[in-house]
Coordinates of C-alpha atoms in Angstrom, one line a residue:
X406 CA 9.6 9.8 -24.7
X407 CA 7.8 12.3 -22.4
X408 CA 10.9 13.4 -20.4
X409 CA 12.7 14.2 -23.7
X410 CA 9.6 16.1 -25.1
X411 CA 9.5 18.2 -21.9
X412 CA 13.2 18.6 -21.2
X413 CA 13.3 22.3 -22.3
X414 CA 10.0 23.3 -20.8
X415 CA 8.7 24.4 -17.4
X416 CA 5.9 22.0 -16.3
X417 CA 3.2 22.9 -13.8
X418 CA 0.9 20.2 -12.4
X419 CA -2.4 21.8 -11.4
X420 CA -3.1 19.1 -8.8
X421 CA -2.6 18.3 -5.1
X422 CA -2.7 14.6 -5.8
X423 CA 0.3 12.7 -4.5
X424 CA -0.5 9.9 -7.0
X425 CA -0.1 12.3 -10.0
X426 CA 3.1 13.7 -8.6
X427 CA 4.6 10.2 -8.2
X428 CA 3.5 9.3 -11.7
X429 CA 5.3 12.4 -13.1
X430 CA 8.4 11.5 -11.1
X431 CA 8.3 7.9 -12.3
X432 CA 8.4 9.1 -16.0
X433 CA 11.2 11.5 -15.3
X434 CA 9.3 14.8 -15.2
X435 CA 9.9 17.3 -12.5
X436 CA 6.8 19.6 -12.2
X437 CA 6.0 22.6 -10.1
X438 CA 3.0 21.5 -8.0
X439 CA 0.4 24.2 -8.1
X440 CA -3.0 22.9 -6.9
X441 CA -6.1 24.4 -8.5
X442 CA -8.8 25.2 -6.0
X443 CA -12.0 24.8 -8.0
X444 CA -15.6 23.7 -7.2
X445 CA -15.6 20.0 -8.1
X446 CA -19.4 19.7 -7.9
X447 CA -20.6 17.3 -10.6
X448 CA -22.3 19.5 -13.2
X449 CA -22.6 17.0 -16.1
X450 CA -24.2 13.6 -15.8
X451 CA -21.9 12.2 -18.4
X452 CA -18.6 11.2 -16.7
X453 CA -16.4 12.0 -19.8
X454 CA -17.8 15.6 -20.0
X455 CA -17.4 16.0 -16.2
X456 CA -13.8 14.8 -16.1
X457 CA -12.8 16.9 -19.0
X458 CA -14.6 20.0 -17.7
X459 CA -12.9 19.8 -14.3
X460 CA -9.5 19.1 -15.9
X461 CA -9.9 22.2 -18.2
X462 CA -11.0 24.4 -15.3
X463 CA -8.0 23.3 -13.1
X464 CA -5.5 23.9 -15.9
X465 CA -7.1 27.3 -16.8
X466 CA -7.1 28.6 -13.2
X467 CA -3.4 27.8 -12.8
X468 CA -2.3 28.9 -16.3
X469 CA -3.7 32.4 -15.6
X470 CA -1.0 33.0 -13.1
X471 CA 1.9 31.4 -15.0
X472 CA 4.3 32.5 -17.7
X473 CA 2.8 31.7 -21.1
X474 CA 5.8 29.5 -21.9
X475 CA 4.9 27.1 -19.1
X476 CA 3.1 23.9 -19.8
X477 CA 0.2 23.5 -17.3
X478 CA -1.4 20.1 -16.8
X479 CA -4.8 19.7 -15.2
X480 CA -6.5 16.4 -14.5
X481 CA -9.6 14.9 -13.0
X482 CA -10.6 11.3 -12.3
X483 CA -14.1 10.0 -12.0
X484 CA -15.5 6.6 -11.1
X485 CA -18.7 5.6 -12.9
X486 CA -21.0 2.8 -12.0
X487 CA -24.6 2.1 -13.0
X488 CA -25.2 5.5 -14.6
X489 CA -23.9 7.3 -11.5
X490 CA -20.7 9.2 -10.8
X491 CA -19.0 8.1 -7.5
X492 CA -16.9 11.0 -6.3
X493 CA -14.7 11.3 -3.2
X494 CA -16.7 10.0 -0.2
X495 CA -17.8 12.7 2.2
X496 CA -18.1 10.3 5.1
X497 CA -17.5 6.8 6.3
X498 CA -21.1 5.9 5.6
X499 CA -20.6 7.2 2.0
X500 CA -17.4 5.2 1.5
X501 CA -19.1 2.0 2.8
X502 CA -21.9 2.6 0.4
X503 CA -19.6 3.1 -2.6
X504 CA -17.5 0.0 -1.8
X505 CA -20.6 -2.2 -1.4
X506 CA -21.8 -1.0 -4.7
X507 CA -18.4 -1.7 -6.4
X508 CA -18.2 -5.1 -4.8
X509 CA -18.3 -7.9 -7.5
X510 CA -19.0 -5.5 -10.3
X511 CA -17.2 -3.8 -13.2
X512 CA -17.1 0.0 -13.2
X513 CA -15.5 2.6 -15.4
X514 CA -12.8 5.1 -14.5
X515 CA -12.5 8.2 -16.6
X516 CA -9.6 10.7 -16.3
X517 CA -9.8 14.0 -18.1
X518 CA -6.5 15.7 -19.0
X519 CA -6.0 19.2 -20.2
X520 CA -2.7 20.7 -21.2
X521 CA -2.3 24.4 -21.7
X522 CA 0.6 26.4 -23.1
X523 CA 0.0 30.1 -23.7
X524 CA -3.0 30.3 -26.0
X525 CA -2.9 26.6 -27.0
X526 CA -5.0 24.0 -25.3
X527 CA -5.3 20.3 -25.8
X528 CA -7.8 18.1 -23.8
X529 CA -8.8 14.5 -23.9
X530 CA -10.1 11.7 -21.7
X531 CA -9.1 8.0 -21.0
X532 CA -11.5 5.3 -20.0
X533 CA -10.5 2.1 -18.1
X534 CA -12.7 -0.7 -16.9
X535 CA -12.0 -2.2 -13.4
X536 CA -13.6 -5.3 -12.0
X537 CA -13.8 -5.8 -8.2
X538 CA -14.0 -9.1 -6.4
X539 CA -16.8 -9.7 -3.9
X540 CA -16.0 -7.7 -0.7
X541 CA -16.9 -8.9 2.7
X542 CA -18.2 -6.5 5.4
X543 CA -15.0 -7.1 7.4
X544 CA -12.8 -6.2 4.4
X545 CA -14.7 -3.0 3.8
X546 CA -14.4 -2.0 7.5
X547 CA -10.7 -2.9 7.7
X548 CA -10.1 -0.8 4.5
X549 CA -11.9 2.2 6.0
X550 CA -9.5 2.0 9.0
X551 CA -6.5 2.5 6.7
X552 CA -7.9 6.0 5.8
X553 CA -7.1 5.4 2.1
X554 CA -10.7 5.7 0.7
X555 CA -11.4 9.3 1.8
X556 CA -9.5 11.4 -0.8
X557 CA -10.2 9.1 -3.7
X558 CA -12.9 9.0 -6.3
X559 CA -15.0 5.8 -5.8
X560 CA -13.5 5.4 -2.3
X561 CA -10.5 3.2 -3.3
X562 CA -6.9 3.5 -4.5
X563 CA -5.6 0.9 -6.9
X564 CA -2.0 1.5 -5.9
X565 CA -2.5 1.0 -2.2
X566 CA -4.5 -1.3 0.1
X567 CA -7.3 -1.2 -2.5
X568 CA -5.2 -3.2 -4.9
X569 CA -6.4 -6.3 -3.0
X570 CA -9.9 -5.7 -4.3
X571 CA -9.1 -5.7 -8.0
X572 CA -9.9 -8.8 -10.1
X573 CA -9.2 -7.3 -13.5
X574 CA -8.2 -4.1 -15.2
X575 CA -9.1 -3.5 -18.9
X576 CA -7.2 -0.5 -20.2
X577 CA -4.6 1.9 -18.7
X578 CA -3.6 1.0 -15.1
X579 CA -2.2 4.5 -14.6
X580 CA -5.5 6.0 -15.6
X581 CA -7.1 4.3 -12.5
X582 CA -4.2 5.8 -10.4
X583 CA -5.3 9.2 -11.7
X584 CA -3.2 10.0 -14.7
X585 CA -3.1 8.2 -18.2
X586 CA 0.5 8.3 -19.2
X587 CA 0.3 7.2 -22.8
X588 CA -2.6 9.5 -23.5
X589 CA -0.6 12.4 -22.0
X590 CA 2.3 11.6 -24.4
X591 CA 0.0 11.7 -27.3
X592 CA -1.5 15.0 -26.2
X593 CA 2.0 16.5 -25.8
X594 CA 2.8 15.5 -29.4
X595 CA -0.4 17.3 -30.5
X596 CA 0.5 20.4 -28.5
X597 CA 4.2 20.7 -29.2
X598 CA 4.4 19.2 -32.7
X599 CA 1.0 20.1 -34.3
X600 CA 2.2 20.0 -37.9
X601 CA 4.2 16.7 -37.8

């Protein structure tokens, strides 16, 4: 289990996300929270490349200032629909547009994860498909008033008020929250037990 794998290691989470922090706490991992301040402009059109690129950059920026024995975890979540990456909405207008586009459709959520320990680095990406119910104008406007959409990729949070919009999840639920737990476990095995 993850908490046993990490019990003798110092863990640093290169993220300001309260969702990621709560997922770590849920699986019994106490991490030092050290947000990585990077430019999250979308450079790649492909969501997988973009999510991994940002995750690697976040982990690398934080790892530079840490003891090499620390395990630094960087992560980035991207919502992808119709060939376009939907980032964090910059305005109410932007959030309304995203939610209207997600309404009644299936989109993909990609989370890139990078784990660095000294000179060793492991990175990967999880993909989950999420289907939204049809949203009314009133639901969208009520949701905006909660304030929840503004710091989240795709303008919704599956673990909060936005849960009411979800018809179906195909894949890892925690990935949609912002951190794929089972993939992380697999990556830790690769990093800490490479010859097993």
